[in-house]
PDB file of C-alpha atoms in Angstrom:
ATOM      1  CA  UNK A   1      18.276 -55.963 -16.494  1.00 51.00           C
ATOM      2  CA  UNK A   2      17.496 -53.005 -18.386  1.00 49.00           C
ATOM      3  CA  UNK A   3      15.067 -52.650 -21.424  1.00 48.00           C
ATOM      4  CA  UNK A   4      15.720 -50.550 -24.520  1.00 51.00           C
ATOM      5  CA  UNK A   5      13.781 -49.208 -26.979  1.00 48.00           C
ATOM      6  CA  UNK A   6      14.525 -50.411 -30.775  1.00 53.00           C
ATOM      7  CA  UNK A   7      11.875 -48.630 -33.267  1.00 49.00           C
ATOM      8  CA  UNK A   8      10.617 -46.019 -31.564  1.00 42.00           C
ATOM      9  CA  UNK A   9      11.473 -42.030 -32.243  1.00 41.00           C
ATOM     10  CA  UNK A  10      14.935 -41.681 -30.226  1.00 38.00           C
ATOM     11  CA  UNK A  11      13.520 -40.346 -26.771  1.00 36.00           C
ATOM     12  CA  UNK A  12      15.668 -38.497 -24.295  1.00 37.00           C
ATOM     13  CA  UNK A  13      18.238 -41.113 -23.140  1.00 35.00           C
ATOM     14  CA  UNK A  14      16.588 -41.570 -19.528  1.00 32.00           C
ATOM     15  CA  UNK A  15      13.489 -42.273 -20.852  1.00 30.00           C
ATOM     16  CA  UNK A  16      15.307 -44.956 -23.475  1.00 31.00           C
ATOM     17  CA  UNK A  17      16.396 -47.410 -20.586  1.00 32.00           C
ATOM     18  CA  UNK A  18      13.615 -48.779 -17.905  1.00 32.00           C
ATOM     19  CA  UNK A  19      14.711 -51.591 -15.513  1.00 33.00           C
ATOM     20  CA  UNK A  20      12.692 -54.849 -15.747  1.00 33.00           C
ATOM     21  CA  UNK A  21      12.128 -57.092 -12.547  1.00 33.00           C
ATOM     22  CA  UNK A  22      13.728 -60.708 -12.794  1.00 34.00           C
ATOM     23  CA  UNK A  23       9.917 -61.991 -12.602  1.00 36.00           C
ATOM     24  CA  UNK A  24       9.060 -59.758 -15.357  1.00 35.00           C
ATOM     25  CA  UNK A  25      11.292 -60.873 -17.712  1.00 34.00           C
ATOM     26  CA  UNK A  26       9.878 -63.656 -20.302  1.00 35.00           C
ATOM     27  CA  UNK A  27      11.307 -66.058 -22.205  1.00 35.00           C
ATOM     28  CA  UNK A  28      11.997 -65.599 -25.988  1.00 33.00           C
ATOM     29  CA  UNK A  29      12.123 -68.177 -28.259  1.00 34.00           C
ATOM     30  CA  UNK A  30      11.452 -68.491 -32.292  1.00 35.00           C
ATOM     31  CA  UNK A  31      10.918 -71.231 -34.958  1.00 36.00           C
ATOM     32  CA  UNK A  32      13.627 -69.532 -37.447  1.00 43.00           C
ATOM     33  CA  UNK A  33      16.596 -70.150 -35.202  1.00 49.00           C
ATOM     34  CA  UNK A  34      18.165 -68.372 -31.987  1.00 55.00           C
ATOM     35  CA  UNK A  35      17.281 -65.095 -31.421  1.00 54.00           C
ATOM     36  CA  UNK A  36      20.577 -64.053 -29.824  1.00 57.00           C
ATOM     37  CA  UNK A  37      24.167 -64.758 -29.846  1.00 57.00           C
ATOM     38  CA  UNK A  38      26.421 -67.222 -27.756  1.00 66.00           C
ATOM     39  CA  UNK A  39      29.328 -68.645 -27.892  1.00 87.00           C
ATOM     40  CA  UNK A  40      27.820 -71.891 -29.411  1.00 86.00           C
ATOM     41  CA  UNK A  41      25.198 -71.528 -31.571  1.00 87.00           C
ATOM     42  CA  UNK A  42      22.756 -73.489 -33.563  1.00 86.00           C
ATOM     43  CA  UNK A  43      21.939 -72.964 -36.834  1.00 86.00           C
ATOM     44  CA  UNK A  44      18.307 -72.342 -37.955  1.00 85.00           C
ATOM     45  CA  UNK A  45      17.797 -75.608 -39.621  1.00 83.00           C
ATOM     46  CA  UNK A  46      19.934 -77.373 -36.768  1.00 84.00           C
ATOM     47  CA  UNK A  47      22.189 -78.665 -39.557  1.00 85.00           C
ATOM     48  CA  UNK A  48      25.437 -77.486 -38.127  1.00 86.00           C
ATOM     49  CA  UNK A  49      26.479 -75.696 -34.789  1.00 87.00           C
ATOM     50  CA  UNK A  50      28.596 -72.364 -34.569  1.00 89.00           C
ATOM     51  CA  UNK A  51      31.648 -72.171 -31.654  1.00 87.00           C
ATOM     52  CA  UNK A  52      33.347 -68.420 -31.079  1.00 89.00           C
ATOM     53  CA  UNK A  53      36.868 -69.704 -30.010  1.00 87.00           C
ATOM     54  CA  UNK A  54      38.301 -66.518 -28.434  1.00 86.00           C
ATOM     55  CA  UNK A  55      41.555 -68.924 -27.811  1.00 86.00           C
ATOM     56  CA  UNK A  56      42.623 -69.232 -31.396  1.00 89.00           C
ATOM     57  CA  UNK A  57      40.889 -66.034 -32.970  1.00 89.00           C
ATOM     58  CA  UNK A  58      38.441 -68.203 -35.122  1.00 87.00           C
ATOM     59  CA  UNK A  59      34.752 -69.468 -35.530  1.00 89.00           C
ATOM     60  CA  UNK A  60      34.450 -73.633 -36.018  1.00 88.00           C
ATOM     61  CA  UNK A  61      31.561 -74.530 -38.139  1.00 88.00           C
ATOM     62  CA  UNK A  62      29.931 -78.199 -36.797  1.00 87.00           C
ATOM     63  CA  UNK A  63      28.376 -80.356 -38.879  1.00 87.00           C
ATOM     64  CA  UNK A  64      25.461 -82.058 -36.783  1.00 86.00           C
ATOM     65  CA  UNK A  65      24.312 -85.427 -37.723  1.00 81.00           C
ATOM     66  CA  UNK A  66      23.013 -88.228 -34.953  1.00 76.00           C
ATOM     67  CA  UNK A  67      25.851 -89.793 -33.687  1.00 76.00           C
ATOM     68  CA  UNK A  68      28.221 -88.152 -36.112  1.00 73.00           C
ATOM     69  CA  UNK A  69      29.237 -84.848 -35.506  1.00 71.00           C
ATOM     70  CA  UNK A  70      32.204 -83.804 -37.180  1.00 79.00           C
ATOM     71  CA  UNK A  71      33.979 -80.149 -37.891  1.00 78.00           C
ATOM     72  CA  UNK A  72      32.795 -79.090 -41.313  1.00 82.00           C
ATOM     73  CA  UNK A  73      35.369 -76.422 -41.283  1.00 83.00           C
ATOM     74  CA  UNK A  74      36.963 -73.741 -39.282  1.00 85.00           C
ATOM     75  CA  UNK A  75      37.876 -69.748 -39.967  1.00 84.00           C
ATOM     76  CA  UNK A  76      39.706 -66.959 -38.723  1.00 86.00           C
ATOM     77  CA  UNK A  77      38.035 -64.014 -37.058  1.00 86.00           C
ATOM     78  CA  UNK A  78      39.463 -60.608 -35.760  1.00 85.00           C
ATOM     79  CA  UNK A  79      40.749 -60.946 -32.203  1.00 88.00           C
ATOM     80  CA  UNK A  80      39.039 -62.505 -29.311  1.00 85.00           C
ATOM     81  CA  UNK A  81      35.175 -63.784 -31.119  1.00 90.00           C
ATOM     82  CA  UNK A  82      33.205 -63.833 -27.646  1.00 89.00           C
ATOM     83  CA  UNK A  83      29.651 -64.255 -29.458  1.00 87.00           C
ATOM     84  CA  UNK A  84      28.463 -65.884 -32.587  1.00 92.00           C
ATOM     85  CA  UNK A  85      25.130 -66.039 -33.652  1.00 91.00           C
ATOM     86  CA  UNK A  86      23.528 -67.279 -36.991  1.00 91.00           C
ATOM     87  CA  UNK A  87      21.287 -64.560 -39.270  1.00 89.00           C
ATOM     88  CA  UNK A  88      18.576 -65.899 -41.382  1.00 76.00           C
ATOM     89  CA  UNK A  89      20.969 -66.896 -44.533  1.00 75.00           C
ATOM     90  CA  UNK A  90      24.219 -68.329 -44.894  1.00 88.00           C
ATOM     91  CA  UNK A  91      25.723 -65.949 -42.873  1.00 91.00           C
ATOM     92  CA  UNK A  92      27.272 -65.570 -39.216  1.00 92.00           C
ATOM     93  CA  UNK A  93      27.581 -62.360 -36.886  1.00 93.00           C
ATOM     94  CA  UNK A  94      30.301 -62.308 -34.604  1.00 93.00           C
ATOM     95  CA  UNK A  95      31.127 -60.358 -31.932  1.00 92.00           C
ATOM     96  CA  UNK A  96      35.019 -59.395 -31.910  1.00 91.00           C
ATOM     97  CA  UNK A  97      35.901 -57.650 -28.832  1.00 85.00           C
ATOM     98  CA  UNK A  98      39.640 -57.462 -28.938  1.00 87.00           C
ATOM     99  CA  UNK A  99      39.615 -56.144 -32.212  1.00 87.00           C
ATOM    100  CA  UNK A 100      36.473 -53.666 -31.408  1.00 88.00           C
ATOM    101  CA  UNK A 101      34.428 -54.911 -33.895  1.00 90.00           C
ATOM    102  CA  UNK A 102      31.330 -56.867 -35.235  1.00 92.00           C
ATOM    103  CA  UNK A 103      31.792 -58.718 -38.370  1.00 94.00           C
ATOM    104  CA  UNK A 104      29.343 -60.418 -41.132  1.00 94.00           C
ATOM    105  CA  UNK A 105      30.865 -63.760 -42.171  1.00 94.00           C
ATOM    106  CA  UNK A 106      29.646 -65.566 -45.448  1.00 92.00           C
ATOM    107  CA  UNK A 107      29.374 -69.490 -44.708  1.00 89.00           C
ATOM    108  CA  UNK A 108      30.911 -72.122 -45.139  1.00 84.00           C
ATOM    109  CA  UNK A 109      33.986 -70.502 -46.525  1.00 87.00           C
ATOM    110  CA  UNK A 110      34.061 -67.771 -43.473  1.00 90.00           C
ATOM    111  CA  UNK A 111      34.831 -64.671 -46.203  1.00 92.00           C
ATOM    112  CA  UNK A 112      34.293 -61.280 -43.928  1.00 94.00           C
ATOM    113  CA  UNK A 113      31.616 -59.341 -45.909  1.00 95.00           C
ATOM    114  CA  UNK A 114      31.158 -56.544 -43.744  1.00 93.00           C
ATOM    115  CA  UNK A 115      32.535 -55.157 -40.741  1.00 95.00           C
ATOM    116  CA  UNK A 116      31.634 -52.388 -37.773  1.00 94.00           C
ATOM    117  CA  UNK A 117      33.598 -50.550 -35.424  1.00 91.00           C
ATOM    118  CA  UNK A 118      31.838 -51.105 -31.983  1.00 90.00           C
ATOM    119  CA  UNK A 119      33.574 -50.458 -28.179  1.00 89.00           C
ATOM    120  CA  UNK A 120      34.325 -53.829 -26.518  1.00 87.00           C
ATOM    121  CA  UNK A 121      31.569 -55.741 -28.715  1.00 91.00           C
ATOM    122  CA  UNK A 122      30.465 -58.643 -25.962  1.00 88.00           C
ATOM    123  CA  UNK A 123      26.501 -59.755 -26.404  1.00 89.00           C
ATOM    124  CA  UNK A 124      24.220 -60.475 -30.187  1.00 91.00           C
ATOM    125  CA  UNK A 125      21.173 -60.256 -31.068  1.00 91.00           C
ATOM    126  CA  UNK A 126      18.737 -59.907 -33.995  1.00 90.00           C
ATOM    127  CA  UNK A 127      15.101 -58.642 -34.342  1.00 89.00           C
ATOM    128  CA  UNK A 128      12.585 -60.975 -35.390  1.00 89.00           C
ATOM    129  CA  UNK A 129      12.358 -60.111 -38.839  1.00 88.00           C
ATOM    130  CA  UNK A 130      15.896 -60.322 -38.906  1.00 87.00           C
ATOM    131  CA  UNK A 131      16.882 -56.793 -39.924  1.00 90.00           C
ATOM    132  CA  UNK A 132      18.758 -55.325 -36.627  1.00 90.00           C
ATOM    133  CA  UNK A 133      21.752 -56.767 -35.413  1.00 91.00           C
ATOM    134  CA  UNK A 134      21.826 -55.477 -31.535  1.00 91.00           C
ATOM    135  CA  UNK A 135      25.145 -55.362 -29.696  1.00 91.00           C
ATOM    136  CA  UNK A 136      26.396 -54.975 -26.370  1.00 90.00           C
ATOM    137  CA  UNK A 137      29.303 -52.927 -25.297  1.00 89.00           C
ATOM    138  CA  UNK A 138      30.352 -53.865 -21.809  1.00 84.00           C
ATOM    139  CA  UNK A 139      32.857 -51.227 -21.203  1.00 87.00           C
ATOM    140  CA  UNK A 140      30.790 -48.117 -22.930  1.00 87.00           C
ATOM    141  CA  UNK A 141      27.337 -49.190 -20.775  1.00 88.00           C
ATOM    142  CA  UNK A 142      25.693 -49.418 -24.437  1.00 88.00           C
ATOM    143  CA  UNK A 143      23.445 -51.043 -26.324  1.00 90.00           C
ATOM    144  CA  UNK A 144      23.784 -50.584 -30.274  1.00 90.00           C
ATOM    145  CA  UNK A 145      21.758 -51.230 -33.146  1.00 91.00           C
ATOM    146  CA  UNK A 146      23.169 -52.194 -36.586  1.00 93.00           C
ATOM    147  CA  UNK A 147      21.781 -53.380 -39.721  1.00 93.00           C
ATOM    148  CA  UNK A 148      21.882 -56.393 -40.339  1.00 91.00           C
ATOM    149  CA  UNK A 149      23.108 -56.506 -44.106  1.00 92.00           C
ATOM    150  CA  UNK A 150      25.660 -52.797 -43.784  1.00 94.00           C
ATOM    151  CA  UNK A 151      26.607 -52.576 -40.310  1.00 94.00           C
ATOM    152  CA  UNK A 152      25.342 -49.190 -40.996  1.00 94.00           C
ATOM    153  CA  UNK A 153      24.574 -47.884 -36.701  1.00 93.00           C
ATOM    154  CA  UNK A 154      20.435 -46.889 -36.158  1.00 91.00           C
ATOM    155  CA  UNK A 155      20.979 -46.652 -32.748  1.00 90.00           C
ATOM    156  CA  UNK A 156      22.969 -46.584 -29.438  1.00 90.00           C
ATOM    157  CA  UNK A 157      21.708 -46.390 -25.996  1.00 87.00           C
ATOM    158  CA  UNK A 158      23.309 -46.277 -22.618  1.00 88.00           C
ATOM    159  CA  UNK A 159      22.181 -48.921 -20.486  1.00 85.00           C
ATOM    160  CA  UNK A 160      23.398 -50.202 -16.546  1.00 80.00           C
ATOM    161  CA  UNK A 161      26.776 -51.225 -15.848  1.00 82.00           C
ATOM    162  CA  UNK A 162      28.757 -53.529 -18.228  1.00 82.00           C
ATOM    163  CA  UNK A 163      25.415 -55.237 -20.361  1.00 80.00           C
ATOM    164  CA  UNK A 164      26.738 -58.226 -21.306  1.00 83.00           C
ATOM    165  CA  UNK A 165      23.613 -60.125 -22.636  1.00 84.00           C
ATOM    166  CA  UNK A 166      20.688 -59.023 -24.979  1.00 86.00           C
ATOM    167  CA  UNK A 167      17.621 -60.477 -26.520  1.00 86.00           C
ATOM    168  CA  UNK A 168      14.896 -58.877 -28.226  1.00 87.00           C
ATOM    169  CA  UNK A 169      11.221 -58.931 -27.533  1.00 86.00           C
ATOM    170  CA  UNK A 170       9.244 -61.130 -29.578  1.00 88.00           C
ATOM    171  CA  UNK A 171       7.595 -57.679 -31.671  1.00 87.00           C
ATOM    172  CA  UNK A 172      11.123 -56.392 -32.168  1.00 84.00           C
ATOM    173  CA  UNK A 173      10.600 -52.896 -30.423  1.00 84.00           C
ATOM    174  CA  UNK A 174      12.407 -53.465 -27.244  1.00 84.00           C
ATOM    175  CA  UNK A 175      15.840 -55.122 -26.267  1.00 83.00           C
ATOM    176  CA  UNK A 176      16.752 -56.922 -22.532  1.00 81.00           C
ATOM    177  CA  UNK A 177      19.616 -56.499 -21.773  1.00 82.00           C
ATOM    178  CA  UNK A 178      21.627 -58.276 -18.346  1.00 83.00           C
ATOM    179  CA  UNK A 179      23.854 -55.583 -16.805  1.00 75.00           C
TER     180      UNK A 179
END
């Protein structure tokens, strides 16, 4: 596991990436929702549940109620969704690695509103104040940081051997990434 640096001044790349011991390595958890992608996610409110089917090229939206869950509605992604994660509106990050990309969908209707070119996009995340969108790339060694609303890139960083997942540190400066 390797940890990267998210706000500070962009340092020389070796001193970007620092490894972490297993021990070391706390767990992070918030009251506004997950703080990094999967391939099931749960939505902030815990109203509905988010499933990257890399199968079928599409995320299906859940709709969670006891003893009721039923598909609220389904929508096509670019190639191969590996991650999904909720952002703090009614919107859904997705991870698109066949297609090289990281997409914004609007929910429930699934309209793309933005979308990034990123190498073999695998792992999500977002800060906690919800503004930086951090990607994996497992085949590039990187870490990259988007926002969140423009896809626009802040950062990239060169971590260990194919990162696949990332969460951020509970003050948003750093990123862990598994690699």
């Amino acid at each position: 596991a390797a940890a990267i640096r998210l706000r500070a001044p962009a340092p020389a790349a070796s001193s970007a990436v620092r490894a972490v011991s297993p021990a070391a390595r706390p767990a992070f958890t918030a009251a506004g929702g997950n703080l990094s992608g999967s391939s099931l996610a749960l939505s902030p409110d815990e109203r509905h549940a988010a499933l990257a089917d890399g199968d079928n090229d599409q995320v299906v939206l859940v709709r969670l109620r006891p003893h009721e869950e039923s598909v609220a509605t389904s929508f096509m992604t670019g190639a191969g969704p590996a991650q999904v994660m909720f952002l703090a509106d009614d919107r859904v990050a997705v991870s698109e690695r066949v297609e090289g990309a990281v997409s914004i969908y609007a929910l429930p209707d699934g309209r793309r509103l933005v979308r990034a070119s990123v190498h073999d996009p695998y792992g999500l995340a977002r800060t906690p104040d919800g503004r930086t969108l951090v990607v994996t790339s497992a085949l590039s060694a990187t870490v990259t940081a988007l926002d969140v609303n423009t896809l626009a890139r802040r950062r990239v960083a060169r971590v260990g051997r194919e990162p696949r997942g990332v969460v951020v540190s509970p003050d948003g400066r750093r990123a862990l990434v598994a690699a």
